[in-house]
CSV table of C-alpha atoms and ligand atoms in Angstrom, one decimal:
chain,number,residue,atom,x,y,z
W,1,MET,CA,0.6,-44.4,16.9
W,2,ASN,CA,3.2,-45.4,19.4
W,3,ALA,CA,6.3,-43.6,20.5
W,4,ALA,CA,8.7,-43.9,23.4
W,5,PRO,CA,7.6,-41.6,26.3
W,6,ALA,CA,11.0,-39.9,26.1
W,7,ASP,CA,10.4,-39.1,22.5
W,8,GLN,CA,7.0,-37.7,23.4
W,9,ILE,CA,8.6,-35.5,26.0
W,10,ARG,CA,11.1,-34.3,23.3
W,11,LEU,CA,8.1,-33.2,21.3
W,12,LEU,CA,7.3,-30.7,24.1
W,13,ASP,CA,10.8,-29.3,23.8
W,14,LEU,CA,10.5,-29.1,20.1
W,15,GLN,CA,7.2,-27.3,20.4
W,16,ALA,CA,8.8,-24.8,22.7
W,17,LEU,CA,11.5,-24.1,20.1
W,18,ASP,CA,9.0,-23.9,17.3
W,19,SER,CA,6.9,-21.5,19.2
W,20,ARG,CA,10.0,-19.4,19.9
W,21,LEU,CA,10.8,-19.3,16.2
W,22,ASP,CA,7.2,-18.2,15.5
W,23,GLN,CA,7.5,-15.5,18.1
W,24,LEU,CA,10.8,-14.3,16.6
W,25,ALA,CA,9.3,-14.2,13.1
W,26,HIS,CA,6.3,-12.3,14.4
W,27,ARG,CA,8.5,-9.8,16.2
W,28,ARG,CA,10.6,-9.3,13.1
W,29,ARG,CA,7.5,-8.6,11.0
W,30,THR,CA,6.0,-6.2,13.6
W,31,LEU,CA,9.0,-4.2,14.7
W,32,PRO,CA,7.8,-0.6,15.5
W,33,GLU,CA,10.5,0.6,13.2
W,34,HIS,CA,8.6,-0.6,10.1
W,35,ALA,CA,5.8,1.9,10.7
W,36,GLU,CA,8.2,4.6,11.8
W,37,ILE,CA,10.4,4.2,8.7
W,38,GLU,CA,7.3,4.3,6.5
W,39,GLN,CA,6.1,7.5,8.1
W,40,ARG,CA,9.5,9.2,8.1
W,41,SER,CA,10.0,8.2,4.5
W,42,THR,CA,6.7,9.8,3.5
W,43,ASP,CA,7.7,13.0,5.4
W,44,LEU,CA,11.1,12.9,3.6
W,45,ALA,CA,9.5,12.5,0.2
W,46,GLN,CA,7.3,15.5,0.8
W,47,LEU,CA,10.2,17.6,2.1
W,48,ARG,CA,12.3,16.6,-0.9
W,49,SER,CA,9.6,17.8,-3.3
W,50,LEU,CA,9.1,21.0,-1.3
W,51,THR,CA,12.8,21.7,-1.5
W,52,VAL,CA,12.8,21.2,-5.2
W,53,ALA,CA,9.9,23.5,-5.6
W,54,ALA,CA,11.6,26.2,-3.5
W,55,GLU,CA,14.8,25.8,-5.5
W,56,THR,CA,12.9,26.1,-8.8
W,57,GLN,CA,11.1,29.2,-7.6
W,58,LEU,CA,14.4,30.7,-6.5
W,59,SER,CA,16.1,30.2,-9.8
W,60,ASP,CA,13.0,31.7,-11.6
W,61,THR,CA,13.4,34.8,-9.3
W,62,GLN,CA,17.1,34.9,-10.1
W,63,ARG,CA,16.3,34.9,-13.9
W,64,GLU,CA,13.7,37.6,-13.3
W,65,LEU,CA,16.3,39.7,-11.5
W,66,THR,CA,18.8,39.4,-14.3
W,67,LYS,CA,16.2,40.4,-16.8
W,68,ALA,CA,15.1,43.4,-14.7
W,69,GLU,CA,18.7,44.5,-14.3
W,70,GLN,CA,19.3,44.3,-18.0
W,71,ASP,CA,16.2,46.5,-18.5
W,72,VAL,CA,17.6,49.1,-16.1
W,73,ASP,CA,20.9,49.0,-17.9
W,74,GLN,CA,19.3,49.6,-21.3
W,75,VAL,CA,17.4,52.6,-20.1
W,76,ARG,CA,20.5,53.9,-18.3
W,77,GLN,CA,22.6,53.6,-21.5
W,78,ARG,CA,19.9,55.3,-23.6
W,79,ALA,CA,19.7,58.2,-21.1
W,80,ALA,CA,23.4,58.5,-21.1
W,81,ARG,CA,23.5,58.7,-24.9
W,82,ASN,CA,20.8,61.4,-24.9
W,83,GLN,CA,22.5,63.4,-22.3
W,84,LYS,CA,25.8,63.2,-24.2
W,85,LEU,CA,23.9,64.4,-27.3
W,86,LEU,CA,22.5,67.3,-25.3
W,87,ASP,CA,25.8,68.2,-23.8
W,88,SER,CA,27.5,68.2,-27.2
W,89,GLY,CA,25.3,71.1,-28.4
W,90,SER,CA,25.0,69.4,-31.8
W,91,VAL,CA,21.2,69.3,-31.7
W,92,GLY,CA,20.3,72.3,-33.7
W,93,SER,CA,16.5,72.6,-34.0
W,94,ALA,CA,14.5,73.8,-31.0
W,95,LYS,CA,12.0,71.1,-31.7
W,96,ASP,CA,14.5,68.3,-31.6
W,97,LEU,CA,16.0,69.7,-28.5
W,98,THR,CA,12.6,69.8,-26.8
W,99,ASN,CA,11.9,66.2,-27.9
W,100,LEU,CA,15.2,65.1,-26.6
W,101,GLN,CA,14.8,66.8,-23.3
W,102,HIS,CA,11.4,65.3,-23.0
W,103,GLU,CA,12.8,61.8,-23.6
W,104,VAL,CA,15.5,62.3,-21.1
W,105,GLY,CA,12.8,63.1,-18.5
W,106,SER,CA,10.7,60.1,-19.3
W,107,LEU,CA,13.7,57.8,-19.3
W,108,ALA,CA,14.6,59.0,-15.8
W,109,LYS,CA,11.1,58.2,-14.7
W,110,ARG,CA,11.3,54.8,-16.4
W,111,GLN,CA,14.7,54.0,-14.9
W,112,SER,CA,13.4,54.8,-11.4
W,113,ASP,CA,10.3,52.5,-11.9
W,114,LEU,CA,12.6,49.7,-13.2
W,115,GLU,CA,14.9,50.2,-10.2
W,116,ASP,CA,11.9,49.8,-7.9
W,117,VAL,CA,11.1,46.5,-9.7
W,118,VAL,CA,14.7,45.3,-9.2
W,119,LEU,CA,14.4,46.1,-5.5
W,120,GLU,CA,11.1,44.2,-5.2
W,121,ILE,CA,12.6,41.2,-6.9
W,122,MET,CA,15.7,41.3,-4.7
W,123,GLU,CA,13.4,41.2,-1.7
W,124,ARG,CA,11.7,38.1,-3.1
W,125,LEU,CA,15.1,36.6,-3.9
W,126,GLU,CA,16.1,37.0,-0.3
W,127,SER,CA,13.0,35.4,1.1
W,128,GLY,CA,13.3,32.7,-1.5
W,129,GLN,CA,16.9,32.0,-0.4
W,130,THR,CA,15.7,31.8,3.2
W,131,ARG,CA,13.0,29.3,2.2
W,132,VAL,CA,15.5,27.1,0.3
W,133,SER,CA,17.8,27.0,3.3
W,134,GLU,CA,14.9,26.1,5.6
W,135,MET,CA,13.6,23.4,3.4
W,136,THR,CA,17.1,22.0,2.8
W,137,ALA,CA,17.8,21.9,6.5
W,138,ARG,CA,14.4,20.1,7.2
W,139,ARG,CA,15.0,17.7,4.3
W,140,ASP,CA,18.5,16.8,5.6
W,141,GLU,CA,17.1,16.3,9.1
W,142,ALA,CA,14.4,14.0,7.7
W,143,GLU,CA,17.1,12.1,5.8
W,144,ARG,CA,19.1,11.6,9.0
W,145,SER,CA,15.9,10.5,10.8
W,146,VAL,CA,15.1,7.8,8.2
W,147,LYS,CA,18.6,6.6,8.4
W,148,GLU,CA,18.6,6.5,12.1
W,149,ALA,CA,15.4,4.4,12.2
W,150,GLU,CA,16.8,2.1,9.5
W,151,GLU,CA,19.9,1.6,11.6
W,152,ARG,CA,17.8,0.8,14.7
W,153,ARG,CA,15.8,-1.7,12.6
W,154,ALA,CA,19.0,-3.3,11.3
W,155,THR,CA,20.2,-3.7,14.9
W,156,SER,CA,16.9,-5.4,15.9
W,157,TYR,CA,17.1,-7.7,12.8
W,158,GLY,CA,20.7,-8.6,13.8
W,159,SER,CA,19.7,-9.7,17.3
W,160,ILE,CA,16.5,-11.5,16.2
W,161,ASP,CA,18.4,-13.3,13.3
W,162,ALA,CA,21.2,-14.4,15.7
W,163,GLU,CA,18.6,-16.0,18.0
W,164,VAL,CA,16.7,-17.5,15.1
W,165,GLU,CA,19.9,-19.1,13.9
W,166,LYS,CA,20.7,-20.6,17.3
W,167,VAL,CA,17.2,-21.9,17.9
W,168,THR,CA,17.0,-23.3,14.4
W,169,ARG,CA,20.3,-25.3,15.1
W,170,ASP,CA,18.9,-26.6,18.4
W,171,ARG,CA,15.7,-27.5,16.7
W,172,GLU,CA,17.4,-29.5,14.0
W,173,THR,CA,19.4,-31.5,16.6
W,174,LEU,CA,16.3,-32.2,18.6
W,175,ALA,CA,14.1,-33.0,15.5
W,176,ALA,CA,16.7,-35.5,14.4
W,177,ALA,CA,16.2,-37.5,17.6
W,178,ILE,CA,12.5,-37.8,17.2
W,179,PRO,CA,11.0,-40.7,15.2
W,180,ALA,CA,9.9,-39.7,11.7
W,181,ASP,CA,6.2,-40.8,12.0
W,182,LEU,CA,5.8,-38.8,15.2
W,183,MET,CA,7.5,-35.8,13.6
W,184,LYS,CA,5.2,-36.0,10.6
W,185,LEU,CA,2.0,-36.1,12.8
W,186,TYR,CA,3.3,-33.2,14.9
W,187,THR,CA,4.1,-31.1,11.9
W,188,ARG,CA,0.7,-31.7,10.3
W,189,LEU,CA,-1.1,-30.9,13.6
W,190,ARG,CA,1.1,-27.8,14.1
W,191,THR,CA,0.1,-26.5,10.7
W,192,GLN,CA,-3.6,-27.1,11.4
W,193,ASN,CA,-3.6,-25.7,14.9
W,194,ALA,CA,-2.1,-22.3,14.9
W,195,GLY,CA,1.5,-23.4,15.3
W,196,VAL,CA,0.9,-25.8,18.2
W,197,GLY,CA,1.0,-29.5,17.4
W,198,ALA,CA,1.8,-31.0,20.8
W,199,ALA,CA,0.6,-29.8,24.2
W,200,ARG,CA,1.2,-30.8,27.8
W,201,LEU,CA,-1.5,-32.4,29.8
W,202,PHE,CA,-1.3,-30.4,33.0
W,203,GLN,CA,-3.6,-31.0,35.9
W,204,ARG,CA,-6.2,-32.6,33.7
W,205,ARG,CA,-6.2,-29.7,31.3
W,206,CYS,CA,-4.9,-29.7,27.7
W,207,GLU,CA,-2.5,-26.8,27.5
W,208,GLY,CA,-3.1,-26.5,23.8
W,209,CYS,CA,-6.8,-25.6,24.0
W,210,ARG,CA,-7.0,-25.0,27.8
W,211,VAL,CA,-10.0,-27.3,28.1
W,212,GLU,CA,-10.2,-29.7,31.0
W,213,LEU,CA,-10.6,-33.3,30.0
W,214,SER,CA,-13.9,-35.0,30.7
W,215,ILE,CA,-14.0,-37.9,33.1
W,216,THR,CA,-14.4,-40.3,30.1
W,217,ASP,CA,-11.4,-38.8,28.2
W,218,LEU,CA,-9.3,-38.8,31.3
W,219,GLY,CA,-10.1,-42.4,31.9
W,220,ALA,CA,-9.1,-43.2,28.3
W,221,VAL,CA,-5.8,-41.4,28.7
W,222,ARG,CA,-5.1,-43.0,32.0
W,223,SER,CA,-5.6,-46.5,30.6
W,224,ALA,CA,-3.6,-45.8,27.5
W,225,ALA,CA,-0.2,-47.4,27.4
W,226,ALA,CA,2.8,-45.1,28.1
W,227,ASP,CA,4.1,-45.4,24.5
W,228,GLU,CA,0.7,-44.7,23.0
W,229,VAL,CA,0.4,-41.3,21.4
W,230,VAL,CA,-2.7,-39.8,22.8
W,231,ARG,CA,-4.6,-36.8,21.4
W,232,CYS,CA,-6.9,-34.2,22.9
W,233,GLU,CA,-10.5,-35.0,22.1
W,234,ASN,CA,-11.2,-31.3,21.9
W,235,CYS,CA,-8.5,-29.8,19.8
W,236,GLY,CA,-6.8,-32.9,18.3
W,237,ARG,CA,-3.3,-32.0,19.4
W,238,ILE,CA,-0.9,-34.6,20.7
W,239,LEU,CA,-1.2,-34.7,24.5
W,240,ILE,CA,2.0,-35.2,26.4
W,241,ARG,CA,1.7,-36.9,29.8
W,242,THR,CA,4.0,-35.9,32.6
W,243,SER,CA,4.0,-36.5,36.4
W,244,GLU,CA,1.9,-33.3,36.7
W,245,SER,CA,-0.9,-34.4,34.4
W,246,GLY,CA,-3.2,-35.2,37.2
W,247,LEU,CA,-3.8,-38.7,36.2
F,301,ZN,ZN1,-6.7,-29.6,23.5
């Protein structure tokens, strides 16, 4: 294949732009924020479920308290009714009176036990409320933390994408100036060789594979016409000759 030396040199500039685009794509894929957001989101999901669990437990305790308070109320009302009956003096028989007095006594004991239960539930309610506030605060903090990392990632995306756009435009302009057959060869070699299709021959060394050319290969390159597209015998990339090639 033949191509004007100036077009061959353009290939080096094109390679530099393509390598830059590859770097930018790699940076975009491997931003530290990706792993950070994933970790923080996992933490957030866990905190959300812990918060829900704490809230559920709290509302169970609240229901338990309502029920216990109703129990106390019932016993209290019954005791009041009995006391009223006793006070009225309408209970005639000694046996009924004894039974009634006995019931008043056991209701007082029952009321006291139930009030202890209410107190115990109220203590649990208080620690449950504390737990809910703690978990809610930690969940909110985790939400802010995820959002903050996402914002940082968006900022990085923004600057990477702006550069990608600019380099892509420069690349299009440059590519348009390079002959189609040379472009086709370059593109194929670039795909086959880890993103590098054209390399500079610098001080007898191929900058694509870093291997120094043998005497024979060097002789072949030296005798090749300036518009002949030469390739590295080792890696197959297009070798671009410059004044620093050591020929
Ligand atoms: Zn090479």
